[in-house]
Short mmCIF file of C-alpha atoms in Angstrom, two decimals:
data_model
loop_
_atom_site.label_atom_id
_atom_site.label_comp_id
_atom_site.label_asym_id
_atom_site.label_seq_id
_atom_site.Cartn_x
_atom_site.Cartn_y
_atom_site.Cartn_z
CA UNK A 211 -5.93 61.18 -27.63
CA UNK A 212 -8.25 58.71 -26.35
CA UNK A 213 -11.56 58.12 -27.38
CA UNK A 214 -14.31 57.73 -24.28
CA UNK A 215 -15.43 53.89 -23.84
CA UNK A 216 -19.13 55.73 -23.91
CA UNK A 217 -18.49 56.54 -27.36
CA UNK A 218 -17.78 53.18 -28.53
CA UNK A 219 -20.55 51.67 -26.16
CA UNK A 220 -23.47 54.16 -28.24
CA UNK A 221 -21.97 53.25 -31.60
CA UNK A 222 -24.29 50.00 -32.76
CA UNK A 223 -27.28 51.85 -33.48
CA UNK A 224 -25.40 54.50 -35.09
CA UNK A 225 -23.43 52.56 -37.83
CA UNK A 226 -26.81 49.98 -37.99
CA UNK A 227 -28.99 53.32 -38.89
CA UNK A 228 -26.04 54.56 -41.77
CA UNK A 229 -26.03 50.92 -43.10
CA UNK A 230 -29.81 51.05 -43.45
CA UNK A 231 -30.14 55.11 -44.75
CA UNK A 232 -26.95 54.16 -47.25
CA UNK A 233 -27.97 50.27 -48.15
CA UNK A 234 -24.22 49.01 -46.87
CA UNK A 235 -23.42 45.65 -46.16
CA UNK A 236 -20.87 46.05 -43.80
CA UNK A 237 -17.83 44.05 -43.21
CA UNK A 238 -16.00 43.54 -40.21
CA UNK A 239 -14.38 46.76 -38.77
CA UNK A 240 -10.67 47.38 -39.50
CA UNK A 241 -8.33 47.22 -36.67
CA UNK A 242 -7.39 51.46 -36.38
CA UNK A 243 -5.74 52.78 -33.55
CA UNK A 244 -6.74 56.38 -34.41
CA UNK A 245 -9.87 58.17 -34.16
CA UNK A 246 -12.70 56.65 -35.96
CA UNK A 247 -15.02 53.69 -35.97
CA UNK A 248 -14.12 52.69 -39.92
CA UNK A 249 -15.34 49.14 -41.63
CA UNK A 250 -15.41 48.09 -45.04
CA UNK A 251 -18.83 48.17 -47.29
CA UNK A 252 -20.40 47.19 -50.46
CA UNK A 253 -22.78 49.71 -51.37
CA UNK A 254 -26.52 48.59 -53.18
CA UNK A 255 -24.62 48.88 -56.65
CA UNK A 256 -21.75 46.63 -55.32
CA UNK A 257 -19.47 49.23 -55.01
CA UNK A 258 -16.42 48.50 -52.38
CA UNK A 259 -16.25 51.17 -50.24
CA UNK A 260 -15.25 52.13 -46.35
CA UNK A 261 -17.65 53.53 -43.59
CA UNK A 262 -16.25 55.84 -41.37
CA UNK A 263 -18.05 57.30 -37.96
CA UNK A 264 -15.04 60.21 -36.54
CA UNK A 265 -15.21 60.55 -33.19
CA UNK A 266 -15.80 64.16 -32.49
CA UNK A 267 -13.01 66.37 -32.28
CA UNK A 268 -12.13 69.79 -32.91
CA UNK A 269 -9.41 68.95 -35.58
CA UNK A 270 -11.33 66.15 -37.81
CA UNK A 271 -14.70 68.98 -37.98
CA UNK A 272 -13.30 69.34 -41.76
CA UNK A 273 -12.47 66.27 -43.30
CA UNK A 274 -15.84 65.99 -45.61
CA UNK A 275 -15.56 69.18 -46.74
CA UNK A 276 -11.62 68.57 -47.23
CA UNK A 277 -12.04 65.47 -49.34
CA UNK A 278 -14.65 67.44 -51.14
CA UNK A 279 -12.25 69.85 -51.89
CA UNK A 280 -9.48 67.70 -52.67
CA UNK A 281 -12.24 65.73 -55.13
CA UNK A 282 -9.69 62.40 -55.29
CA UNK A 283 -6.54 64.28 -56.59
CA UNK A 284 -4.29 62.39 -54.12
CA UNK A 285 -6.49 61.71 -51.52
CA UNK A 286 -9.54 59.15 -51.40
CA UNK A 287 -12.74 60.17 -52.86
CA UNK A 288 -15.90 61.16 -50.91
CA UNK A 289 -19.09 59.02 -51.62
CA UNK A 290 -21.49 61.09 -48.81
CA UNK A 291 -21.34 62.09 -45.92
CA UNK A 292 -24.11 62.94 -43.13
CA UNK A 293 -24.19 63.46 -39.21
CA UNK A 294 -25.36 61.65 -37.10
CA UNK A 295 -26.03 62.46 -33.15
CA UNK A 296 -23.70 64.96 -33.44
CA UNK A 297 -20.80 62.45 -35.14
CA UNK A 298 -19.70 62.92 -38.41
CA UNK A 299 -20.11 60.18 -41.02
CA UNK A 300 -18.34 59.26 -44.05
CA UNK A 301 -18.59 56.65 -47.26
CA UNK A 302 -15.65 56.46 -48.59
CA UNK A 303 -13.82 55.27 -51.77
CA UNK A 304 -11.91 52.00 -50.34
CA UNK A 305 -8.34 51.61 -51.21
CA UNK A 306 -7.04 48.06 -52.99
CA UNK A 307 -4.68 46.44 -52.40
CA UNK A 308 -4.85 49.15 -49.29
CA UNK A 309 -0.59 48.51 -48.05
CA UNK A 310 0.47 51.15 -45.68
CA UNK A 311 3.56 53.69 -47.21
CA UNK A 312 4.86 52.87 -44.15
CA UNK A 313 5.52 49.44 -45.06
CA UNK A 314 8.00 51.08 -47.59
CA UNK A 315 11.88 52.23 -47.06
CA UNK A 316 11.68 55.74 -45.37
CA UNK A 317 13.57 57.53 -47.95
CA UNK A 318 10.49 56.55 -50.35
CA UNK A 319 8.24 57.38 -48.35
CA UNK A 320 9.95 61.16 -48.33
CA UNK A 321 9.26 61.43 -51.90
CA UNK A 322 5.48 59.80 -52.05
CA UNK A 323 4.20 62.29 -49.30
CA UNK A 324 5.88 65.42 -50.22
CA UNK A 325 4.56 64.38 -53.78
CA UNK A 326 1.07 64.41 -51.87
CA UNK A 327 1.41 67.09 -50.02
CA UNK A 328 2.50 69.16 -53.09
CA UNK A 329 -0.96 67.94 -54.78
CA UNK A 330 -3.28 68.59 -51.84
CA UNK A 331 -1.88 72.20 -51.31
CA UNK A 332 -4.36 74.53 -52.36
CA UNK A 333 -6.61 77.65 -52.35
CA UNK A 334 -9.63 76.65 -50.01
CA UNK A 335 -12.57 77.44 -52.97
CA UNK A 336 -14.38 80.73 -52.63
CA UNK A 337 -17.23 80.61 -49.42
CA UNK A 338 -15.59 77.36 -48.35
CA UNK A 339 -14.85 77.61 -44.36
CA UNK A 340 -11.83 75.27 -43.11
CA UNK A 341 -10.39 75.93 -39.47
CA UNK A 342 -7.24 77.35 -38.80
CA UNK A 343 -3.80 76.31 -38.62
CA UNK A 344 -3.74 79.49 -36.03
CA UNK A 345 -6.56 78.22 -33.95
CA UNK A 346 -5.31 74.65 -33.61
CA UNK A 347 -2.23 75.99 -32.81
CA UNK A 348 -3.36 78.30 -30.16
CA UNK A 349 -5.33 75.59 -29.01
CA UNK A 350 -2.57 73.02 -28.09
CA UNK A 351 -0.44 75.64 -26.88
CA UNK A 352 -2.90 75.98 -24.22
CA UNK A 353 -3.09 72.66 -23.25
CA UNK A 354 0.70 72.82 -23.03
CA UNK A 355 0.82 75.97 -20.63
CA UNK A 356 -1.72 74.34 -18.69
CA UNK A 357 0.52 71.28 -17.93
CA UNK A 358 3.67 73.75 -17.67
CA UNK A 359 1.71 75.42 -14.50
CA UNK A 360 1.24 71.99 -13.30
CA UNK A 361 4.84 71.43 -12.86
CA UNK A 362 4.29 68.26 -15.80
CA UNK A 363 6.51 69.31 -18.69
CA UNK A 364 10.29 67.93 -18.01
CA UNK A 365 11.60 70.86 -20.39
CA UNK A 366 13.67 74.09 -18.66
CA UNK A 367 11.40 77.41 -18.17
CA UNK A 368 12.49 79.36 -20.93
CA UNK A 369 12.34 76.62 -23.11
CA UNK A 370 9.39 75.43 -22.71
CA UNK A 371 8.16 79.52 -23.13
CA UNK A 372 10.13 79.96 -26.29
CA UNK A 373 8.89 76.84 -27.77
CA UNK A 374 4.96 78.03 -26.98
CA UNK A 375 5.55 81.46 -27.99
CA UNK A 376 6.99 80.45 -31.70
CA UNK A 377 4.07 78.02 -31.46
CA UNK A 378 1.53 80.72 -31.49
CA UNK A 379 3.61 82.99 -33.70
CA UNK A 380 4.58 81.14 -36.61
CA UNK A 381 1.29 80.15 -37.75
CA UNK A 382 0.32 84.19 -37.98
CA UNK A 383 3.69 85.41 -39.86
CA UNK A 384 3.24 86.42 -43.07
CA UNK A 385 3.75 82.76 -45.62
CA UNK A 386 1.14 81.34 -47.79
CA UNK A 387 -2.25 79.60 -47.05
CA UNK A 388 -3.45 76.78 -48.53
CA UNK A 389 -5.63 73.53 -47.81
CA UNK A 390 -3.41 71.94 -45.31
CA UNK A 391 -3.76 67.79 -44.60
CA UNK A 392 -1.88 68.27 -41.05
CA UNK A 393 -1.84 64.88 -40.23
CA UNK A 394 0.01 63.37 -42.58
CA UNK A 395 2.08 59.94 -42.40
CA UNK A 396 2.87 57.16 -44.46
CA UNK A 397 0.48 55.36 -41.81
CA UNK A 398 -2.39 57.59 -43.50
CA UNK A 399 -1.21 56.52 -47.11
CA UNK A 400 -2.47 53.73 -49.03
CA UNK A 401 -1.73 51.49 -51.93
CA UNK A 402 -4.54 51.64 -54.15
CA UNK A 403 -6.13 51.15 -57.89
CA UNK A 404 -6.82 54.20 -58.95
CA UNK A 405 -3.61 56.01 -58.10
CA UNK A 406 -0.48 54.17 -56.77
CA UNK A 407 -0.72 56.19 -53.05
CA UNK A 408 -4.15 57.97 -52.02
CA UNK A 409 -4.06 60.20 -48.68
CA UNK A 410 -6.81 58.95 -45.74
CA UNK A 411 -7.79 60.22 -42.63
CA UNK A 412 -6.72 64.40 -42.93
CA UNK A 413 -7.23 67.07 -40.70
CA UNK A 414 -7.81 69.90 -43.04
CA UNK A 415 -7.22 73.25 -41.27
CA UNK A 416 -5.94 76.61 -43.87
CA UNK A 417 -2.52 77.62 -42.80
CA UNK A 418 1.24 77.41 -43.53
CA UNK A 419 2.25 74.66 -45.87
CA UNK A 420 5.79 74.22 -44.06
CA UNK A 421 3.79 72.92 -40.93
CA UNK A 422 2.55 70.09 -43.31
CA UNK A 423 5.67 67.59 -43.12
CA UNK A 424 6.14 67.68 -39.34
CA UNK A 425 3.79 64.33 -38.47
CA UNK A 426 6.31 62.68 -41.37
CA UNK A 427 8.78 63.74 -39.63
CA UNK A 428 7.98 62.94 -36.24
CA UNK A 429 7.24 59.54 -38.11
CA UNK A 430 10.82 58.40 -38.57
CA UNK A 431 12.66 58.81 -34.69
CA UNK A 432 16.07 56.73 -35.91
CA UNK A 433 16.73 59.71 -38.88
CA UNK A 434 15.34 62.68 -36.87
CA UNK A 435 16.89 61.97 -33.80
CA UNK A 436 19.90 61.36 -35.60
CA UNK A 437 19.97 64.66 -37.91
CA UNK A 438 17.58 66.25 -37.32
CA UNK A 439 18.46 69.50 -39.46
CA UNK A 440 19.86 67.38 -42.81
CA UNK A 441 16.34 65.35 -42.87
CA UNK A 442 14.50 68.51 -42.52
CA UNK A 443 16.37 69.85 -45.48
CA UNK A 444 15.57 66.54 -47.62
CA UNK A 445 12.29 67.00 -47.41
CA UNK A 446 11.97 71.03 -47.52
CA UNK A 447 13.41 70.51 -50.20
CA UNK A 448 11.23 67.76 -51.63
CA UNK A 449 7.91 69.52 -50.62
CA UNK A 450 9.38 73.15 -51.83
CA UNK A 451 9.22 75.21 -47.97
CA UNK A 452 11.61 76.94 -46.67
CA UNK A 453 14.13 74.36 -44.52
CA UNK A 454 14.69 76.88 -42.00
CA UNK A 455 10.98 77.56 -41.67
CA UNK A 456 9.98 73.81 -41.17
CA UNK A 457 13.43 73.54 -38.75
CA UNK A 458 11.33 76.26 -36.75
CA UNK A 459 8.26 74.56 -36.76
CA UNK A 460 9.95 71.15 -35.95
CA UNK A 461 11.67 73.14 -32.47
CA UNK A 462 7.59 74.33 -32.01
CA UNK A 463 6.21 71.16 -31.98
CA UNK A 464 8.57 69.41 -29.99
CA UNK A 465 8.47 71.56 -27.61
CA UNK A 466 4.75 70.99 -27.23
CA UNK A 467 4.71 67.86 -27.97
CA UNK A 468 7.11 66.57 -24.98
CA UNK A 469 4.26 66.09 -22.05
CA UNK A 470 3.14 62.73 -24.17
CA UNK A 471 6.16 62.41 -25.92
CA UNK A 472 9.40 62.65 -23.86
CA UNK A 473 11.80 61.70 -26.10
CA UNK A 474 11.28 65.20 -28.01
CA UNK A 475 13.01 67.03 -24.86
CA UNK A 476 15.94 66.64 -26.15
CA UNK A 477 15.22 67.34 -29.88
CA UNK A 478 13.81 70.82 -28.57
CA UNK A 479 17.08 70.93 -27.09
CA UNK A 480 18.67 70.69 -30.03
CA UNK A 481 16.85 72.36 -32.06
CA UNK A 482 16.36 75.86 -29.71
CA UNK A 483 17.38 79.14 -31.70
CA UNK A 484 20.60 80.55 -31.01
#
C-alpha cells in the first residue's frame, strides 16, 4: 500500500494546526514505513506522548475507537483523537524504551503476541460499531479477482478460485466474534514502562479470532516456509484457535496475498485442501 505523495505534500498545515489545538511540541517524525505520519510530543503538562495523522484507509477507520475499547490493557493508551480534513488524528501514550518485539528471538515473540492477542480479544461494547472481518475480506478478495481477470496472479485457475472462495467463506462460518487487532506483528509491539510489550498501530475490524495470528505468521518466512503446518500449531495452540482453522486461513491469505507477494505461491501450494 502506498501512500499518495499529495498526501504527504498537504500534511504541514495539518500536524502545525493539531500541535496548536493540542499545545504539542513536536519532535522530529519517526522513520515508519507504514501508514501514518507519527512524531513524538510533549504535551502542555510535559507529558511524552506520540502524534499520529493515518492516512485514510478503509481498514485503519477504527483504530480510535479500538484503543478506546482496548483502554491500555495491552495496547497503548488513547490521549484524543479528532479529524482533521477528512484524516484521522491521534495522541497517543508513547512507548519507553519503545524496542521492537521483533528485535527478539521468534519463538518469544510467539508467546508475547499470542499473550496480546489473548488480552485484546473481546466483546465490541454494546452500540459500539467496528467494521468487519467479512467486509475486509470481501474487499481484498475483489481486488484479487480483479488481477486474476488480468492474467496477473502466477497461481493455477482453480487455485487461485479455491483460495478466494474460502476467503470469502471463512470469515461468515459460524466461530466467535470478538475485537480483532488484524494487523498484528512484533514490528507493531513495543517495549515500554507501563507494561513490558504494548500493541501499536491495529486495524480493529469484529470477526474470527483465528484470522488474528496470520500477519505473525507471515512475519517469520524461514519457519513458515519451512513448516508451515507445525508453526501454525505452536501458535494455535498458544493463542487457543483451532490449528486447523488458522491452517485454513493461512491457505486463504496466501492465496490472496501472492500478486505482491510471490513467494506465497508456493505456500498456497502447499497448503491447498485435499
Amino acid at each position: 500500500m502506498t501512500i499518495p505523495a499529495a498526501w504527504w505534500a498537504g500534511l504541514s498545515p495539518i500536524v502545525a494546526r493539531l500541535a496548536d489545538e493540542w499545545s504539542l511540541a513536536l519532535g522530529e517524525r519517526f522513520p515508519t514505513g507504514g501508514t501514518a505520519w507519527v512524531a513524538p510530543a510533549r504535551g502542555p503538562d510535559g507529558a511524552d506522548l506520540v502524534l499520529k495523522v493515518v492516512w485514510p484507509h478503509p481498514e485503519a477507520v477504527a483504530e480510535a475507537a479500538g484503543l478506546r475499547c482496548w483502554d491500555g490493557d495491552g495496547a497503548v493508551r488513547l490521549v484524543a483523537a479528532t479529524r482533521v480534513e477528512g484524516n484521522d488524528a491521534l495522541l497517543l501514550e508513547r512507548c519507553r524504551p519503545g524496542t521492537p518485539l521483533a528485535a527478539m528471538p521468534e519463538p518469544d515473540q510467539d508467546v508475547t503476541i499470542a499473550g496480546l492477542l489473548r488480552r485484546l480479544w473481546r466483546a465490541p461494547p454494546p452500540g459500539a460499531t467496528f467494521p468487519t472481518l467479512a467486509a475486509m475480506c470481501d474487499l481484498w478478495a475483489g481486488e484479487f479477482e480483479a488481477k486474476v481477470a488480468a492474467g496477473a496472479v502466477a497461481l493455477d485457475p482453480g487455485l487461485a478460485r479455491e483460495g478466494a472462495a474460502r476467503w470469502r467463506a471463512l470469515p461468515r462460518e459460524d466461530s466467535e466474534r470478538v475485537l480483532l487487532a488484524t494487523d498484528l506483528h512484533a514490528g507493531n509491539v513495543l517495549a515500554a514502562e507501563r507494561e513490558p510489550w504494548l500493541v501499536i498501530d491495529p486495524k480493529p475490524h469484529v470477526g474470527d479470532p483465528a484470522y488474528d495470528p496470520l500477519q505473525h505468521l507471515l512475519n517469520c518466512p524461514a519457519r513458515l516456509h519451512a513448516d508451515p503446518l507445525a508453526l501454525t500449531r505452536r501458535v494455535a495452540g498458544l493463542c487457543g484457535v483451532d490449528a486447523d482453522r488458522l491452517a485454513a486461513w493461512l491457505f486463504a491469505r496466501s492465496v490472496i496475498e501472492t500478486p505482491s507477494w510471490p513467494e506465497l505461491a508456493g505456500l498456497a501450494r502447499r497448503l491447498a485442501p485435499g
